């Protein structure tokens, strides 16, 4: 019976996505929904994209194992990313009327930086999308009580998401996200209410969390502990800003005010709702202590779904898995679309200049299919890696490689192409050195070292004599009037 409801929900999701595809007539419709989304839809698609597998399964597992301090990257850093985008980036980027974030790098620094930063952005999506695909496999494996293997579940779930994303692009993502946000919100609230009753009341759950030190947020050690804590916080807070999926939500807005307000409201909602899975999984430890302890040792990500499957009625099982699948599919669809449009707009069009709009739209759809195959293969290969680690690790690359050229290009008129190139080389190079040297990575966080090196590279490269031509072919400092 549960599977019947889940299959029906998947069919409805695909139908909504395919209906949205009828609105796609050109690349602007496919990539940024024709820049016509109202505030409610922008909030929904921002929230739903962020609220993925790592929020329901990964964050809750990390919280019950280590407390609030262990989830500083997500949801705290992740939600702050959206707030920062709305406050400091949306207005400036929306005014430029771009299709992809790579277009900004081309306008500001030239084609070399466009291609390099676009590759960085595309590569960062591997881990994030793979985490969603892994979660889809886990859900179908649990729903069928092991009849479907994790790999088979990954393939089925990915196919469902692929169908509506392939045809409808951002329109399909936006409309399905709107429905999925409602399902996520209602489903999780109902689950939390019932879980509190099972545990003897919300007060008992909170008291247990306090007693066990789960609300300890800030580190208790010295400078080293605080440094790693800060590095973890900024990984998603800043590393998620130069991402195409965030940019698409800004550029899909009907006007600049919506572009600013949507991410801020979506980010606040995301943080608030992220606490619900943490509450439910803490309830599970009280409701089924022996089972929960065994799962915490084996795979903490299974604690929450096991509570629902074993202790809750059918209607709440439907609500939970509907909400979980909504969370996963909304994130997966967005993260399949974002790198695919970036590849076509900022890499393929440089290799094949003069492509018509129809040819570009076709190429975007083909690239969605190709990227899906690559990510599915990667997810199957990475089985055993935690969903939370997949996601948080993915953001280190854009943090050290693409963030500094973006923020300095927007807010520092003297930033040059040479400075941007130095920022990318210094940032990625330092990060890779730390990554390859465990002793260094244990002494100082690799992502923070890379970010500091990127800022140093931008300053040194921009202020020193210029040898690299800028976006208009001149070898001198960027002139503000040439924007």
Coordinates of C-alpha atoms in Angstrom, one line a residue:
X1 CA 0.0 0.0 0.0
X2 CA 2.8 2.4 0.9
X3 CA 4.6 1.8 -2.4
X4 CA 1.3 2.4 -4.3
X5 CA 1.0 5.9 -2.8
X6 CA 4.7 6.6 -3.5
X7 CA 4.4 5.5 -7.1
X8 CA 1.3 7.7 -7.5
X9 CA 3.2 10.7 -6.1
X10 CA 6.1 10.1 -8.5
X11 CA 3.7 9.9 -11.4
X12 CA 2.0 13.2 -10.3
X13 CA 5.5 14.9 -10.0
X14 CA 6.5 13.8 -13.5
X15 CA 3.1 15.0 -14.9
X16 CA 3.6 18.4 -13.3
X17 CA 7.1 18.6 -14.7
X18 CA 6.0 17.6 -18.2
X19 CA 3.1 20.1 -18.1
X20 CA 5.7 22.8 -17.2
X21 CA 7.7 21.8 -20.3
X22 CA 4.9 23.2 -22.5
X23 CA 6.1 26.7 -21.4
X24 CA 9.6 26.1 -22.8
X25 CA 10.2 27.8 -26.2
X26 CA 13.8 29.0 -26.0
X27 CA 17.0 28.8 -23.9
X28 CA 15.9 31.6 -21.6
X29 CA 12.7 29.6 -20.7
X30 CA 14.8 26.5 -20.2
X31 CA 17.6 28.0 -18.1
X32 CA 15.9 30.8 -16.1
X33 CA 12.1 30.3 -16.7
X34 CA 11.9 33.4 -18.9
X35 CA 12.7 35.6 -15.9
X36 CA 9.0 35.5 -14.9
X37 CA 8.7 33.7 -11.5
X38 CA 6.7 35.4 -8.7
X39 CA 8.0 35.7 -5.1
X40 CA 6.1 32.6 -3.8
X41 CA 7.6 30.4 -6.4
X42 CA 11.1 31.8 -6.0
X43 CA 10.9 31.2 -2.2
X44 CA 9.6 27.7 -2.8
X45 CA 12.2 26.7 -5.4
X46 CA 15.1 28.2 -3.3
X47 CA 13.9 26.4 -0.2
X48 CA 13.2 23.1 -1.9
X49 CA 16.5 23.1 -3.8
X50 CA 18.4 23.6 -0.5
X51 CA 16.2 21.1 1.5
X52 CA 17.7 17.9 0.1
X53 CA 18.8 14.5 1.2
X54 CA 21.5 15.9 3.4
X55 CA 19.0 17.9 5.4
X56 CA 16.6 15.1 6.1
X57 CA 19.0 12.2 6.5
X58 CA 22.5 13.7 6.7
X59 CA 22.0 16.6 9.0
X60 CA 19.8 14.7 11.4
X61 CA 22.4 11.8 11.5
X62 CA 25.2 14.2 12.3
X63 CA 23.2 16.1 14.9
X64 CA 22.2 13.0 16.9
X65 CA 25.8 11.8 16.7
X66 CA 27.6 15.0 17.5
X67 CA 25.3 17.9 18.4
X68 CA 24.7 21.3 16.8
X69 CA 28.4 22.1 16.5
X70 CA 28.8 19.2 14.0
X71 CA 26.2 20.7 11.6
X72 CA 27.6 24.2 11.4
X73 CA 28.2 23.7 7.6
X74 CA 24.6 22.7 7.0
X75 CA 22.0 24.0 7.8
X76 CA 23.7 27.1 9.5
X77 CA 26.2 27.9 6.8
X78 CA 23.9 26.9 4.0
X79 CA 21.0 29.1 5.1
X80 CA 23.4 32.0 5.6
X81 CA 24.5 31.6 2.0
X82 CA 21.0 32.3 0.7
X83 CA 20.7 35.3 3.0
X84 CA 24.0 36.7 1.8
X85 CA 23.0 36.1 -1.9
X86 CA 19.8 38.1 -1.4
X87 CA 21.5 40.9 0.5
X88 CA 24.7 41.4 -1.4
X89 CA 24.7 39.6 -4.8
X90 CA 21.1 39.4 -6.2
X91 CA 20.7 43.1 -7.1
X92 CA 24.1 43.4 -8.9
X93 CA 23.7 40.1 -10.8
X94 CA 20.1 40.5 -11.7
X95 CA 20.8 43.9 -13.4
X96 CA 23.1 42.2 -15.9
X97 CA 20.4 40.0 -17.5
X98 CA 22.6 36.9 -17.7
X99 CA 21.8 33.2 -18.4
X100 CA 24.5 31.6 -16.3
X101 CA 27.1 32.7 -13.7
X102 CA 29.8 31.9 -16.3
X103 CA 28.4 34.8 -18.4
X104 CA 29.3 37.1 -15.6
X105 CA 32.9 35.9 -15.5
X106 CA 33.2 36.4 -19.3
X107 CA 31.8 39.9 -19.1
X108 CA 34.0 40.9 -16.2
X109 CA 37.3 39.0 -17.0
X110 CA 37.1 37.5 -20.4
X111 CA 36.7 34.0 -21.9
X112 CA 39.6 32.3 -20.1
X113 CA 38.2 33.0 -16.6
X114 CA 34.7 32.2 -17.9
X115 CA 35.8 28.7 -18.9
X116 CA 38.0 28.0 -15.9
X117 CA 35.3 29.1 -13.3
X118 CA 32.6 27.3 -15.3
X119 CA 34.6 24.0 -15.1
X120 CA 35.1 24.6 -11.3
X121 CA 31.3 25.1 -10.9
X122 CA 30.4 22.1 -12.9
X123 CA 32.8 19.8 -11.1
X124 CA 31.5 20.9 -7.7
X125 CA 28.0 19.5 -8.6
X126 CA 29.3 15.9 -8.7
X127 CA 29.2 15.5 -5.0
X128 CA 26.0 17.3 -4.4
X129 CA 24.0 15.5 -7.1
X130 CA 25.6 12.2 -6.1
X131 CA 24.3 12.7 -2.6
X132 CA 20.8 13.0 -3.8
X133 CA 21.0 10.0 -6.0
X134 CA 22.5 8.0 -3.2
X135 CA 19.5 9.0 -1.0
X136 CA 17.1 8.0 -3.7
X137 CA 18.7 4.6 -3.7
X138 CA 18.4 4.3 0.1
X139 CA 14.7 5.3 0.1
X140 CA 13.7 2.8 -2.5
X141 CA 15.8 0.2 -0.8
X142 CA 14.0 0.9 2.5
X143 CA 10.5 1.1 0.9
X144 CA 10.9 -2.3 -0.8
X145 CA 12.5 -3.8 2.4
X146 CA 15.7 -4.7 0.5
X147 CA 14.0 -6.1 -2.6
X148 CA 15.5 -3.3 -4.7
X149 CA 19.2 -2.9 -4.2
X150 CA 20.7 0.5 -3.5
X151 CA 22.0 0.6 -7.1
X152 CA 18.7 -0.3 -8.6
X153 CA 17.0 2.3 -6.4
X154 CA 19.5 5.0 -7.7
X155 CA 18.7 4.1 -11.3
X156 CA 14.9 4.3 -10.9
X157 CA 14.9 7.5 -8.8
X158 CA 17.3 9.2 -11.2
X159 CA 15.2 8.3 -14.2
X160 CA 12.1 9.8 -12.7
X161 CA 13.9 13.1 -12.0
X162 CA 15.6 13.1 -15.4
X163 CA 12.4 12.8 -17.3
X164 CA 10.8 16.1 -16.2
X165 CA 14.1 18.0 -15.9
X166 CA 15.2 17.0 -19.4
X167 CA 12.1 18.4 -21.0
X168 CA 11.0 21.3 -18.8
X169 CA 14.3 22.8 -17.5
X170 CA 13.8 25.6 -15.0
X171 CA 10.1 25.8 -15.6
X172 CA 9.7 22.1 -14.5
X173 CA 12.1 22.6 -11.6
X174 CA 10.1 25.7 -10.4
X175 CA 6.6 24.2 -10.6
X176 CA 7.6 20.8 -9.1
X177 CA 9.5 22.6 -6.4
X178 CA 6.5 24.6 -5.4
X179 CA 4.4 21.5 -4.9
X180 CA 7.3 19.7 -3.3
X181 CA 7.8 22.5 -0.7
X182 CA 4.2 22.1 0.4
X183 CA 4.6 18.4 0.8
X184 CA 7.9 18.8 2.7
X185 CA 6.5 21.3 5.1
X186 CA 3.2 19.5 5.9
X187 CA 4.8 16.1 6.0
X188 CA 7.6 17.0 8.4
X189 CA 5.3 18.9 10.7
X190 CA 3.0 15.9 11.0
X191 CA 5.9 13.5 11.6
X192 CA 7.4 15.8 14.3
X193 CA 4.1 16.0 16.0
X194 CA 3.6 12.3 16.1
X195 CA 7.2 11.6 17.1
X196 CA 6.9 14.0 20.1
X197 CA 3.8 12.0 21.2
X198 CA 5.7 8.7 21.0
X199 CA 8.6 10.1 23.0
X200 CA 6.2 11.4 25.8
X201 CA 6.1 15.1 24.7
X202 CA 8.3 17.6 23.0
X203 CA 9.6 18.7 26.4
X204 CA 11.2 15.3 27.1
X205 CA 12.9 15.3 23.7
X206 CA 14.4 18.8 24.3
X207 CA 15.4 17.8 27.9
X208 CA 17.2 14.8 26.6
X209 CA 19.0 16.8 23.9
X210 CA 20.1 19.3 26.6
X211 CA 21.2 16.6 29.0
X212 CA 23.3 14.9 26.3
X213 CA 24.9 18.2 25.2
X214 CA 23.4 18.2 21.8
X215 CA 22.8 22.0 21.8
X216 CA 26.5 22.7 22.3
X217 CA 27.2 24.8 19.2
X218 CA 30.5 26.6 19.7
X219 CA 33.8 24.7 20.1
X220 CA 35.2 24.4 23.6
X221 CA 38.9 24.1 22.6
X222 CA 41.5 26.7 21.7
X223 CA 42.5 28.5 18.5
X224 CA 42.8 25.4 16.4
X225 CA 39.3 24.2 17.2
X226 CA 37.9 27.7 16.5
X227 CA 39.8 27.9 13.2
X228 CA 38.4 24.6 12.0
X229 CA 34.9 25.6 13.2
X230 CA 35.1 28.8 11.2
X231 CA 36.4 27.0 8.1
X232 CA 33.5 24.5 8.3
X233 CA 31.0 27.4 8.7
X234 CA 32.2 29.3 5.6
X235 CA 32.5 26.2 3.4
X236 CA 28.8 26.2 2.3
X237 CA 28.1 29.8 3.4
X238 CA 30.6 31.2 0.9
X239 CA 31.3 28.2 -1.3
X240 CA 27.6 27.9 -2.3
X241 CA 27.4 31.5 -3.6
X242 CA 29.2 31.0 -6.9
X243 CA 26.8 28.2 -7.9
X244 CA 24.6 28.1 -10.9
X245 CA 21.5 26.8 -9.1
X246 CA 21.5 29.8 -6.7
X247 CA 22.1 32.1 -9.6
X248 CA 19.2 30.6 -11.6
X249 CA 16.8 31.4 -8.8
X250 CA 17.9 35.0 -8.8
X251 CA 17.7 35.3 -12.5
X252 CA 14.4 33.5 -12.8
X253 CA 12.7 36.2 -10.7
X254 CA 10.1 38.5 -12.2
X255 CA 11.9 41.6 -10.9
X256 CA 14.8 42.7 -8.9
X257 CA 12.9 43.0 -5.6
X258 CA 11.8 39.3 -5.9
X259 CA 15.4 38.4 -6.7
X260 CA 16.5 39.9 -3.5
X261 CA 13.8 38.8 -1.1
X262 CA 13.3 35.3 -2.4
X263 CA 16.7 33.9 -1.3
X264 CA 16.5 35.7 2.0
X265 CA 13.1 34.3 2.9
X266 CA 13.9 30.9 1.5
X267 CA 17.1 30.8 3.5
X268 CA 15.4 31.6 6.8
X269 CA 12.7 29.0 6.1
X270 CA 15.3 26.4 5.3
X271 CA 17.1 26.9 8.7
X272 CA 13.8 26.7 10.6
X273 CA 12.6 23.5 8.9
X274 CA 16.1 21.9 9.1
X275 CA 15.5 21.6 12.9
X276 CA 12.5 19.3 12.4
X277 CA 14.5 16.2 11.2
X278 CA 17.0 16.8 14.1
X279 CA 14.0 16.8 16.5
X280 CA 12.5 13.7 15.0
X281 CA 15.8 11.7 15.1
X282 CA 16.3 12.7 18.7
X283 CA 12.8 11.4 19.5
X284 CA 13.8 8.1 17.8
X285 CA 16.6 7.6 20.4
X286 CA 14.0 7.9 23.1
X287 CA 11.3 5.8 21.4
X288 CA 13.5 2.9 20.3
X289 CA 16.8 3.2 22.2
X290 CA 18.2 -0.2 21.4
X291 CA 17.4 0.0 17.7
X292 CA 18.6 3.6 17.4
X293 CA 21.9 2.8 19.1
X294 CA 22.5 -0.1 16.7
X295 CA 21.8 2.1 13.7
X296 CA 24.0 4.9 15.1
X297 CA 26.8 2.4 15.0
X298 CA 25.9 1.0 11.6
X299 CA 24.4 3.9 9.6
X300 CA 23.0 6.9 11.4
X301 CA 21.2 7.9 8.2
X302 CA 18.7 5.1 8.7
X303 CA 17.5 6.1 12.2
X304 CA 14.8 8.5 11.0
X305 CA 13.3 6.4 8.3
X306 CA 13.4 3.3 10.5
X307 CA 11.4 5.2 13.2
X308 CA 8.8 6.0 10.6
X309 CA 8.6 2.5 9.1
X310 CA 8.4 0.7 12.5
X311 CA 6.4 3.1 14.8
X312 CA 4.2 5.2 12.7
X313 CA 0.8 4.6 10.9
X314 CA 0.5 4.3 7.1
X315 CA -0.7 7.9 6.6
X316 CA 2.5 9.3 8.3
X317 CA 4.7 6.8 6.4
X318 CA 3.2 8.2 3.2
X319 CA 3.7 11.8 4.5
X320 CA 7.3 11.1 5.5
X321 CA 8.5 9.4 2.3
X322 CA 6.5 11.9 0.2
X323 CA 8.4 14.7 2.0
X324 CA 11.7 12.9 1.7
X325 CA 11.3 12.1 -2.0
X326 CA 10.2 15.7 -2.5
X327 CA 13.3 17.0 -0.8
X328 CA 15.5 14.8 -2.8
X329 CA 13.9 15.2 -6.2
X330 CA 13.7 19.0 -5.9
X331 CA 17.4 19.2 -5.1
X332 CA 18.4 16.6 -7.7
X333 CA 16.4 18.3 -10.5
X334 CA 18.0 21.7 -9.8
X335 CA 21.5 20.3 -9.5
X336 CA 21.2 18.4 -12.8
X337 CA 20.0 21.4 -14.6
X338 CA 22.6 23.9 -13.3
X339 CA 25.8 22.3 -14.5
X340 CA 24.3 21.3 -17.8
X341 CA 23.3 24.8 -18.7
X342 CA 26.7 26.1 -17.6
X343 CA 28.5 23.6 -19.8
X344 CA 26.5 24.5 -22.9
X345 CA 26.4 28.3 -22.4
X346 CA 30.0 28.8 -21.2
X347 CA 32.1 25.9 -22.6
X348 CA 30.3 24.5 -25.7
X349 CA 29.4 27.9 -27.1
X350 CA 33.1 28.8 -26.9
X351 CA 34.0 25.7 -28.9
X352 CA 31.1 26.2 -31.3
X353 CA 30.4 29.9 -31.7
X354 CA 27.4 31.0 -33.6
X355 CA 25.0 28.3 -32.3
X356 CA 21.4 29.2 -32.9
X357 CA 19.0 29.4 -30.0
X358 CA 17.3 26.1 -31.1
X359 CA 20.6 24.3 -31.3
X360 CA 21.6 25.7 -27.8
X361 CA 18.4 24.4 -26.3
X362 CA 18.9 21.0 -27.8
X363 CA 22.4 20.9 -26.5
X364 CA 21.2 21.8 -23.0
X365 CA 18.9 18.9 -23.0
X366 CA 21.5 16.5 -24.3
X367 CA 24.0 17.8 -21.6
X368 CA 21.4 17.2 -18.9
X369 CA 21.2 13.5 -20.0
X370 CA 25.0 13.2 -20.3
X371 CA 25.6 14.8 -16.8
X372 CA 23.0 12.5 -15.3
X373 CA 24.8 9.4 -16.6
X374 CA 28.1 10.7 -15.2
X375 CA 26.7 11.5 -11.8
X376 CA 24.8 8.2 -11.5
X377 CA 28.1 6.4 -12.3
X378 CA 29.9 8.5 -9.7
X379 CA 27.2 7.9 -7.0
X380 CA 27.4 4.2 -7.6
X381 CA 31.2 4.2 -7.3
X382 CA 31.0 6.3 -4.1
X383 CA 28.6 4.0 -2.2
X384 CA 29.5 4.0 1.5
X385 CA 30.4 7.7 1.7
X386 CA 28.0 9.6 3.9
X387 CA 25.5 12.0 2.3
X388 CA 26.6 14.9 4.5
X389 CA 30.2 14.5 3.6
X390 CA 29.5 14.3 -0.1
X391 CA 27.6 17.6 0.0
X392 CA 30.0 19.5 2.3
X393 CA 33.1 18.4 0.4
X394 CA 31.6 19.5 -2.9
X395 CA 31.6 23.2 -1.9
X396 CA 35.3 23.5 -1.1
X397 CA 36.1 23.6 -4.8
X398 CA 34.0 26.7 -5.7
X399 CA 35.0 28.3 -2.4
X400 CA 38.7 28.3 -3.2
X401 CA 38.4 28.7 -7.0
X402 CA 35.4 30.8 -7.9
X403 CA 34.2 32.8 -4.9
X404 CA 37.0 35.4 -4.9
X405 CA 36.8 36.4 -8.6
X406 CA 33.0 36.8 -8.2
X407 CA 32.9 38.9 -5.0
X408 CA 36.0 41.0 -5.9
X409 CA 34.7 41.5 -9.4
X410 CA 31.4 42.9 -8.0
X411 CA 32.8 45.0 -5.2
X412 CA 36.4 46.0 -6.2
X413 CA 36.7 48.1 -9.4
X414 CA 40.5 47.4 -9.6
X415 CA 40.1 43.6 -9.9
X416 CA 41.7 42.5 -13.1
X417 CA 41.8 39.4 -15.3
X418 CA 45.3 38.8 -14.1
X419 CA 44.1 39.1 -10.5
X420 CA 41.3 36.6 -11.2
X421 CA 43.6 34.1 -12.8
X422 CA 46.1 34.4 -9.9
X423 CA 43.2 34.0 -7.4
X424 CA 42.1 30.7 -9.1
X425 CA 45.6 29.4 -9.4
X426 CA 46.7 30.3 -5.8
X427 CA 43.4 29.2 -4.3
X428 CA 43.1 25.8 -6.0
X429 CA 46.9 25.2 -5.8
X430 CA 47.1 25.8 -2.1
X431 CA 43.9 23.7 -1.5
X432 CA 45.4 20.8 -3.5
X433 CA 48.7 21.0 -1.6
X434 CA 46.9 20.8 1.7
X435 CA 44.6 18.0 0.4
X436 CA 47.7 16.0 -0.6
X437 CA 49.5 16.6 2.6
X438 CA 47.6 15.2 5.6
X439 CA 49.9 16.8 8.1
X440 CA 49.1 20.3 6.8
X441 CA 45.4 19.5 6.6
X442 CA 45.4 18.4 10.3
X443 CA 47.1 21.5 11.4
X444 CA 45.1 24.0 9.4
X445 CA 41.8 23.7 7.4
X446 CA 42.5 23.2 3.7
X447 CA 39.5 25.2 2.5
X448 CA 40.4 28.2 4.6
X449 CA 44.0 28.1 3.4
X450 CA 42.8 28.0 -0.2
X451 CA 40.4 30.9 0.4
X452 CA 43.1 33.1 2.0
X453 CA 45.5 32.2 -0.9
X454 CA 42.8 33.2 -3.4
X455 CA 42.4 36.6 -1.9
X456 CA 46.1 37.1 -1.8
X457 CA 46.4 36.1 -5.4
X458 CA 43.6 38.5 -6.4
X459 CA 45.3 41.4 -4.6
X460 CA 48.8 40.7 -5.9
X461 CA 47.7 39.9 -9.4
X462 CA 45.5 43.0 -9.7
X463 CA 47.9 45.5 -8.1
X464 CA 51.1 44.4 -9.8
X465 CA 52.1 45.3 -13.4
X466 CA 49.6 43.7 -15.8
X467 CA 50.8 41.1 -18.3
X468 CA 47.4 39.4 -18.9
X469 CA 44.9 41.1 -21.2
X470 CA 41.5 41.8 -19.7
X471 CA 38.0 41.1 -21.2
X472 CA 38.3 43.8 -23.8
X473 CA 41.9 43.0 -24.8
X474 CA 43.7 45.7 -22.8
X475 CA 46.6 45.1 -20.5
X476 CA 45.8 47.5 -17.7
X477 CA 43.7 47.8 -14.6
X478 CA 39.9 47.3 -15.0
X479 CA 38.1 50.6 -15.6
X480 CA 34.8 51.0 -13.8
X481 CA 33.3 52.8 -16.8
X482 CA 33.8 49.7 -19.0
X483 CA 31.2 47.6 -17.1

